[in-house]
Short mmCIF file of C-alpha atoms in Angstrom, two decimals:
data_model
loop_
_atom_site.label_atom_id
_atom_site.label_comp_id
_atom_site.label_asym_id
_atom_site.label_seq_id
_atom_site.Cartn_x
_atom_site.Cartn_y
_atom_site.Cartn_z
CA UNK A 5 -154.98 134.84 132.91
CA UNK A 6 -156.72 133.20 129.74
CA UNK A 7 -154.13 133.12 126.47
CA UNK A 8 -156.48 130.78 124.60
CA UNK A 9 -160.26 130.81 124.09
CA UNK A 10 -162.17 128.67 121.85
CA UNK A 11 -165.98 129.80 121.40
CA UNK A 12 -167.74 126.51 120.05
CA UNK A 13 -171.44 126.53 118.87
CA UNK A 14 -173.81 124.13 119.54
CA UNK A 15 -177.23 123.50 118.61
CA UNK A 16 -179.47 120.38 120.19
CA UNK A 17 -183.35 120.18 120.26
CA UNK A 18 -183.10 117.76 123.19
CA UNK A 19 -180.27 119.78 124.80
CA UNK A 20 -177.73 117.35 125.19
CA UNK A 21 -174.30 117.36 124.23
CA UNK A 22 -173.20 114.71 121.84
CA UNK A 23 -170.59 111.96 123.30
CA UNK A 24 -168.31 113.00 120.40
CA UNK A 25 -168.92 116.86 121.28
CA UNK A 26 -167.52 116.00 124.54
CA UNK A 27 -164.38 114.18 123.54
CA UNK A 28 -163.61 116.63 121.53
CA UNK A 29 -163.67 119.77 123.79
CA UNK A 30 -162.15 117.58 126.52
CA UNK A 31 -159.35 117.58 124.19
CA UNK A 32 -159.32 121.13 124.21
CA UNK A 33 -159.46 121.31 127.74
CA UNK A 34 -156.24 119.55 127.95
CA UNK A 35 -154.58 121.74 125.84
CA UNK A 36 -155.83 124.14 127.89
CA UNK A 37 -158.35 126.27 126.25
CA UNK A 38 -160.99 127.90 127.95
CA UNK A 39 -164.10 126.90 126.23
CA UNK A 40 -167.42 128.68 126.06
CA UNK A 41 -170.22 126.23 124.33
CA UNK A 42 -172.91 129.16 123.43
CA UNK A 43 -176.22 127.45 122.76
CA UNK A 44 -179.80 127.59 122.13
CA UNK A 45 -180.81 124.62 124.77
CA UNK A 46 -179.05 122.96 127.33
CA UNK A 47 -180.39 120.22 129.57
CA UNK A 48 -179.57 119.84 133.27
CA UNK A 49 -177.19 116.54 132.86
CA UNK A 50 -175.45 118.62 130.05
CA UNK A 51 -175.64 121.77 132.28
CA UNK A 52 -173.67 119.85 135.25
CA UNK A 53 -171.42 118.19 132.71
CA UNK A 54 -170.08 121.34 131.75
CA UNK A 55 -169.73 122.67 135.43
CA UNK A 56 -168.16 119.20 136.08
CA UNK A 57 -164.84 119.88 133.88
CA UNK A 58 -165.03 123.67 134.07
CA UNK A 59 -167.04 124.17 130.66
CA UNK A 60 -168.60 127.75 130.41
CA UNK A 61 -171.79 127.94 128.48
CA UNK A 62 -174.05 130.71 126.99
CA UNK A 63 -177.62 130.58 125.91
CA UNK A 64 -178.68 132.66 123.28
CA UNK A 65 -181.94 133.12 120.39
CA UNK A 66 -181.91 131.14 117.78
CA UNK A 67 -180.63 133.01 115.32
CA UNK A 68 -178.33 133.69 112.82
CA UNK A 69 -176.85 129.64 112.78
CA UNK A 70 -173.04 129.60 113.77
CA UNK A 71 -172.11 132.82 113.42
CA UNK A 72 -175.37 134.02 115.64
CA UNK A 73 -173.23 131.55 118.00
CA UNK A 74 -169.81 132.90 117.59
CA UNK A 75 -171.35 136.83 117.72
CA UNK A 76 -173.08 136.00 121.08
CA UNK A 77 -170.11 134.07 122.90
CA UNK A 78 -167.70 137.04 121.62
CA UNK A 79 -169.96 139.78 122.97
CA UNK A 80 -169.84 138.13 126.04
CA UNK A 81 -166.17 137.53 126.21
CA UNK A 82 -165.75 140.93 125.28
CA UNK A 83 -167.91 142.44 128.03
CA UNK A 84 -166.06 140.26 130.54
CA UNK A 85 -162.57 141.88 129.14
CA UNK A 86 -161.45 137.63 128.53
CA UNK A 87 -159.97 138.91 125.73
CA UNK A 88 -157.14 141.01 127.80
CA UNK A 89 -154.53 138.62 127.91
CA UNK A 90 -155.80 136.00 125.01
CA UNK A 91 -153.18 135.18 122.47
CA UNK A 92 -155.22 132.48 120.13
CA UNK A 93 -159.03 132.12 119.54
CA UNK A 94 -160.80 129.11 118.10
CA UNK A 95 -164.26 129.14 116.32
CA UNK A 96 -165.99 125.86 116.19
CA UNK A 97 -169.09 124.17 115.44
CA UNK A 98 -170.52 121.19 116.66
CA UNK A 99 -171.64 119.91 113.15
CA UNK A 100 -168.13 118.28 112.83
CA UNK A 101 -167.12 114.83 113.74
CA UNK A 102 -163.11 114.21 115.39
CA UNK A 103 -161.92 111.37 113.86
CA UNK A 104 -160.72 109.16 117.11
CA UNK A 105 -156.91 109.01 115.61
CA UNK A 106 -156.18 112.68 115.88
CA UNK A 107 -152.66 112.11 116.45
CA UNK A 108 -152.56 111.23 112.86
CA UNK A 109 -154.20 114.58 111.30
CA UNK A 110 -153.63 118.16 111.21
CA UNK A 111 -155.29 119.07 114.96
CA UNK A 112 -152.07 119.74 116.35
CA UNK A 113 -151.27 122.32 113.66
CA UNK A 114 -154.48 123.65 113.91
CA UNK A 115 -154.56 124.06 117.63
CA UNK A 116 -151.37 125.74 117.01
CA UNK A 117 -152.18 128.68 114.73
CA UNK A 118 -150.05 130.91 113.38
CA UNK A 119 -149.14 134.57 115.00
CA UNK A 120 -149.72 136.58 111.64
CA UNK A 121 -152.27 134.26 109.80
CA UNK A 122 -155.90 132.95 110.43
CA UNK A 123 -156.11 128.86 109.88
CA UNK A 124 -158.68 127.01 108.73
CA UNK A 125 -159.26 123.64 108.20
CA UNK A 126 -160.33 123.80 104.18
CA UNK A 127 -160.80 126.61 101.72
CA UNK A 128 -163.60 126.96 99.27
CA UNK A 129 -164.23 128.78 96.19
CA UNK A 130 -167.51 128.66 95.93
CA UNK A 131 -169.87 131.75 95.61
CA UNK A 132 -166.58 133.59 96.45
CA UNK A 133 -162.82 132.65 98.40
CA UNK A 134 -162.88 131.73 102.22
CA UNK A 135 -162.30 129.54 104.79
CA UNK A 136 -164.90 126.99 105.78
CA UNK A 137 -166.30 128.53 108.80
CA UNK A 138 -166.38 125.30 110.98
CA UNK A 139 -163.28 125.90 112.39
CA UNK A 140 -160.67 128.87 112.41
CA UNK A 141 -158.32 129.47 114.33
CA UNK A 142 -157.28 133.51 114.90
CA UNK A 143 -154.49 134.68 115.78
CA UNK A 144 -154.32 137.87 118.65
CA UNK A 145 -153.23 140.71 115.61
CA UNK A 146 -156.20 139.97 114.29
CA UNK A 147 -159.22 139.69 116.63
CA UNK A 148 -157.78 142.63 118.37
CA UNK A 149 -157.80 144.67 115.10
CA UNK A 150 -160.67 147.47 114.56
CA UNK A 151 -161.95 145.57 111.11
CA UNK A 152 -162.61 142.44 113.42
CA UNK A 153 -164.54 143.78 115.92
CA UNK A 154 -166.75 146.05 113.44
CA UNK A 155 -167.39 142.72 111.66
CA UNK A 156 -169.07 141.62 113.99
CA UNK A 157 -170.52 144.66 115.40
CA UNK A 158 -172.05 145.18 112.04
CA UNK A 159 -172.93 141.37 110.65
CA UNK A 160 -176.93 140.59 110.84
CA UNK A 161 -177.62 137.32 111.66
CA UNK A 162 -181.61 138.10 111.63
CA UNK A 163 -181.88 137.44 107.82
CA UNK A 164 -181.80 134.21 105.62
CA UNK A 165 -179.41 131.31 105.80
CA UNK A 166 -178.01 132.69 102.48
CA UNK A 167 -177.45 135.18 103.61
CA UNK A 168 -175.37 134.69 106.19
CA UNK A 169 -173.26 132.52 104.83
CA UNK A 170 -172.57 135.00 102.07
CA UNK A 171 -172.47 138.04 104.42
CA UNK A 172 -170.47 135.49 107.63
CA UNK A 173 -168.63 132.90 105.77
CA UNK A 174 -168.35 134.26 102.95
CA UNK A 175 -167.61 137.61 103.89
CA UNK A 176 -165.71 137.27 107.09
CA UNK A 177 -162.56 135.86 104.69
CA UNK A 178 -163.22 139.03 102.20
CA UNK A 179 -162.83 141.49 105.43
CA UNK A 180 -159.53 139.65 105.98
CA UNK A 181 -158.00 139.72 103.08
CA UNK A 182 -159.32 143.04 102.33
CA UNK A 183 -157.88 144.25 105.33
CA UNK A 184 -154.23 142.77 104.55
CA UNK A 185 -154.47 139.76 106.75
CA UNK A 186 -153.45 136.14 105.43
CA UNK A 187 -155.37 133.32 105.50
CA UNK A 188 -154.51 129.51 105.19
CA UNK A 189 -156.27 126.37 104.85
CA UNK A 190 -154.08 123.52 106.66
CA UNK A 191 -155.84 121.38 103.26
CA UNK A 192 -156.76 123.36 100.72
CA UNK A 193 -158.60 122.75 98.03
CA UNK A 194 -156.16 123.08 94.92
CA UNK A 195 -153.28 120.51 97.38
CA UNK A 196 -156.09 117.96 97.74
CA UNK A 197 -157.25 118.10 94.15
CA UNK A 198 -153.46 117.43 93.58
CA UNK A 199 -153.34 114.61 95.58
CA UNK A 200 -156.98 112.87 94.36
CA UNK A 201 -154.72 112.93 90.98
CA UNK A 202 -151.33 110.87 92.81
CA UNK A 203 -150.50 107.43 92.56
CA UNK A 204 -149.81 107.70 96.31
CA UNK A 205 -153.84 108.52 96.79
CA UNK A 206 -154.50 105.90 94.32
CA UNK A 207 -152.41 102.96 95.84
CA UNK A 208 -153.30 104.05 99.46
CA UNK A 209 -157.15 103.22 98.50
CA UNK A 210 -155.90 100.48 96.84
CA UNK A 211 -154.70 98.80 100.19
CA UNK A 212 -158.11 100.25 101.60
CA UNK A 213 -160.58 98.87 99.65
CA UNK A 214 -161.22 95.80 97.89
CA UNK A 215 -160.95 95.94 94.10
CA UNK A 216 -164.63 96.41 92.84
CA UNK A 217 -165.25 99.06 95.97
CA UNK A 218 -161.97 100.79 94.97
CA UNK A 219 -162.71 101.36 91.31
CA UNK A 220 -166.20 103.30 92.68
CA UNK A 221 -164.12 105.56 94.20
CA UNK A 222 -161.38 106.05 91.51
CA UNK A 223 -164.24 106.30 89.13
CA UNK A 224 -166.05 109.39 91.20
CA UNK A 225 -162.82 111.05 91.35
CA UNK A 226 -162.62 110.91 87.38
CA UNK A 227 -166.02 111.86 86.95
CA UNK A 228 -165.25 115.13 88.93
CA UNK A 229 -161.96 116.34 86.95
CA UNK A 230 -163.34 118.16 84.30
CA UNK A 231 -165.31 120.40 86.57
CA UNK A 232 -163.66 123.45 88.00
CA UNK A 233 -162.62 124.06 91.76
CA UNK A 234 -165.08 127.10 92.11
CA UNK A 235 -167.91 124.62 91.70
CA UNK A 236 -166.79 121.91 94.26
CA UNK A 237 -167.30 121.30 98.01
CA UNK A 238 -164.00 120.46 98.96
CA UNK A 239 -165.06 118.48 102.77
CA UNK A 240 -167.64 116.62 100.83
CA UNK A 241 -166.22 116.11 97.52
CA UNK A 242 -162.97 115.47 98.27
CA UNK A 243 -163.33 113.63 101.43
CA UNK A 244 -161.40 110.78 100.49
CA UNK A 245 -158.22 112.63 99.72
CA UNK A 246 -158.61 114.80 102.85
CA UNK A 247 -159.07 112.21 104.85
CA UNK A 248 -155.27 110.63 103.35
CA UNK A 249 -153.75 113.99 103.60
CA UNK A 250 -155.12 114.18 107.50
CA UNK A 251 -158.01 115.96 108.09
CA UNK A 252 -159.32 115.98 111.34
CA UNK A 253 -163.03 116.43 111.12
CA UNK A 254 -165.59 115.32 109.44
CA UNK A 255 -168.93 116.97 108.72
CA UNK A 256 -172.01 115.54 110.09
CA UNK A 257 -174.57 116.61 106.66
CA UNK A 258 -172.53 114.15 104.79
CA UNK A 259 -172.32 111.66 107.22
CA UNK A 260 -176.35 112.33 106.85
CA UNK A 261 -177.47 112.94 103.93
CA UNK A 262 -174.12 112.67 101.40
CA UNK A 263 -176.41 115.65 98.53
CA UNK A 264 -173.42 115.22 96.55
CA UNK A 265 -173.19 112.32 96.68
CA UNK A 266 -169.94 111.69 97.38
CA UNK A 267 -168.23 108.12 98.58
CA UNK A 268 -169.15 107.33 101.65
CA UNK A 269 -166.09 107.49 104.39
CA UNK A 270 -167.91 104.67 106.04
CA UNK A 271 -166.75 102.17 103.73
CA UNK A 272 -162.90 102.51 105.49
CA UNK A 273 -164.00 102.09 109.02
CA UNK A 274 -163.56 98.57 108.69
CA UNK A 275 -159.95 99.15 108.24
CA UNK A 276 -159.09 102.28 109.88
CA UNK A 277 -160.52 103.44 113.06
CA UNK A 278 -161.69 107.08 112.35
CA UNK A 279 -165.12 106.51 113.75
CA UNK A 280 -166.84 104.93 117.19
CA UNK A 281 -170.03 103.39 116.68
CA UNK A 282 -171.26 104.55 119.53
CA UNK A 283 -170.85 108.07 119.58
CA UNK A 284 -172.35 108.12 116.41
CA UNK A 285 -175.48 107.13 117.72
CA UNK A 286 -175.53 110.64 119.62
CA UNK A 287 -174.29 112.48 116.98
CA UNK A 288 -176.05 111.65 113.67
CA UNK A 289 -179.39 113.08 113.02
CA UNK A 290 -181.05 111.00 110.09
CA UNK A 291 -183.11 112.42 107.39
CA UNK A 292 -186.73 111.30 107.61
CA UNK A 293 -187.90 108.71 104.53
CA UNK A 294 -190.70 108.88 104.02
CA UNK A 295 -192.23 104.80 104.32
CA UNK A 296 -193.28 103.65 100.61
CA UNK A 297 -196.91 104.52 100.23
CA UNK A 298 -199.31 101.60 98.93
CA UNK A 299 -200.48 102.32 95.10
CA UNK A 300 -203.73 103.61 93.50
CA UNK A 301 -204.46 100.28 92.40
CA UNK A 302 -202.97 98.66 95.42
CA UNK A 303 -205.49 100.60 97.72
CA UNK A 304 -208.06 99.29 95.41
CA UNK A 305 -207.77 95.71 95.50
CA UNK A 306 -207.34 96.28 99.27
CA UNK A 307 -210.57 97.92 99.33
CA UNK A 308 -212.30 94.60 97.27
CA UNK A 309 -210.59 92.10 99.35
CA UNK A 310 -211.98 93.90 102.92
CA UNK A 311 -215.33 94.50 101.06
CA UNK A 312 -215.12 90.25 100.05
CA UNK A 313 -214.27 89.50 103.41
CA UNK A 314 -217.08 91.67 105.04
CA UNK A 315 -219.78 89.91 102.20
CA UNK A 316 -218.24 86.08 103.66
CA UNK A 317 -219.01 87.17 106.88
#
């Protein structure tokens, strides 16, 4: 008998799974959840990893991002009748990082649920209310319910990233809601702007940081209060006050590329030990920069000089 599944997606050119990957749904296996890592690729070392500790995996096309992921690995479930005896289903992505001092977040309540509402990590406003997709946690009333499974039944993942995240993201907390199901955000977005307003933020990243370093941060956070929630990413914008209030994962685009440019949460790891070096290595995926590219004139006087030397010769 299987009472809980968590479906995780997972997306790697090379096919491996990411040291921090595998903490993290060994972690899960503890808690015992039955895990099914549904995936484009998989190479054989990852392949007998996830026979090793009892791992199931899927391969699928490459379509539709996550929720192409989470419709394949619960068509499968579904055909297999895993779903019989299930009382709590995770969805997860592998986009996330766990910070190493779990014990100190919200996992445990989100590994816990709730029997009559579906938990996510943050909320959102924008383009439209809902839970950030990269991991929910759904309780059995609801993905044994009629407007669940004709989600997903219905939901094309064969058209634009846009798309889906309007039609899956976007629209998977609207058929919730719409259907008279709660949903809850263990941090959401109105709390944590809240708390990036509290002395108790402010002194905590006070003790953090040193002084010129702290008023960077404090400074962002003022240069964001005039704008409204609908138009902010709370898990990048907010990611310092998350992080206080005990959020457990971190996504890997900021980590990256930081668009919004956002403090970095590498300037605590000196102090607090959220993230391991090496399992970063595995994990991030830098952005390509492009290598500075000599001038017009440059190219010239290059050009004179091997045309001088040539002459000397």
């Amino acid at each position: 008998m299987i009472s809980n599944i968590a479906i995780v997606s997972h997306y790697s050119e090379l096919g491996h799974i990411q040291d921090c990957l595998k903490r993290m749904l060994l972690k899960l296996r503890l808690e015992n959840w039955h895990i099914l890592l549904v995936t484009t690729f998989i190479n054989a070392e990852s392949k007998d990893w996830c026979i090793l500790e009892k791992i199931d995996f899927l391969l699928r096309a490459n379509q539709g991002r996550d929720f192409g992921a989470f419709q394949a690995g619960l068509r499968h479930y579904q055909k297999l009748k895993l779903f019989v005896d299930c009382k709590s289903l995770i969805l997860l992505n592998d986009s996330v990082y766990l910070r190493r001092d779990t014990h100190l977040t919200s996992w445990d309540d989100f590994l816990k649920g709730d029997s009559d509402s579906v938990i996510g990590i943050t909320d959102s406003f924008q383009n439209g209310y809902h839970l950030q997709s990269y991991a929910l946690n759904i309780p059995e009333i609801v993905f044994n319910s009629h407007c669940w499974l004709n989600f997903w039944k219905n939901l094309d993942i064969t058209t634009s990233r846009e798309i889906i995240i309007q039609d899956g993201e976007i629209g998977l907390s609207a058929m919730l809601l719409n259907s008279g199901f709660r949903i809850r955000a263990l941090h959401s977005i109105l709390a944590t702007r809240r708390l990036a307003a509290s002395t108790q933020f402010n002194d905590w990243m006070r003790e953090q940081l040193a002084y010129n370093y702290c008023q960077v941060v404090i400074e962002y956070f003022h240069s964001i209060t005039c704008m409204s929630s609908c138009f902010l990413n709370p898990s990048h914008q907010l990611l310092f006050p998350l992080l206080f209030d005990g959020l457990p994962l971190v996504k890997r685009d900021l980590l990256e590329s930081n668009s919004s440019r956002a403090p970095d949460p590498f300037l605590l790891a000196g102090s607090i030990d959220w993230f391991d070096n090496d399992e970063l290595v595995t994990f991030l995926k830098p952005p390509i920069v492009q290598f500075k590219q000599p001038s017009f004139i440059q190219k010239i006087l290059k050009s004179l000089y091997n045309r001088s030397i040539r002459l000397q010769r």
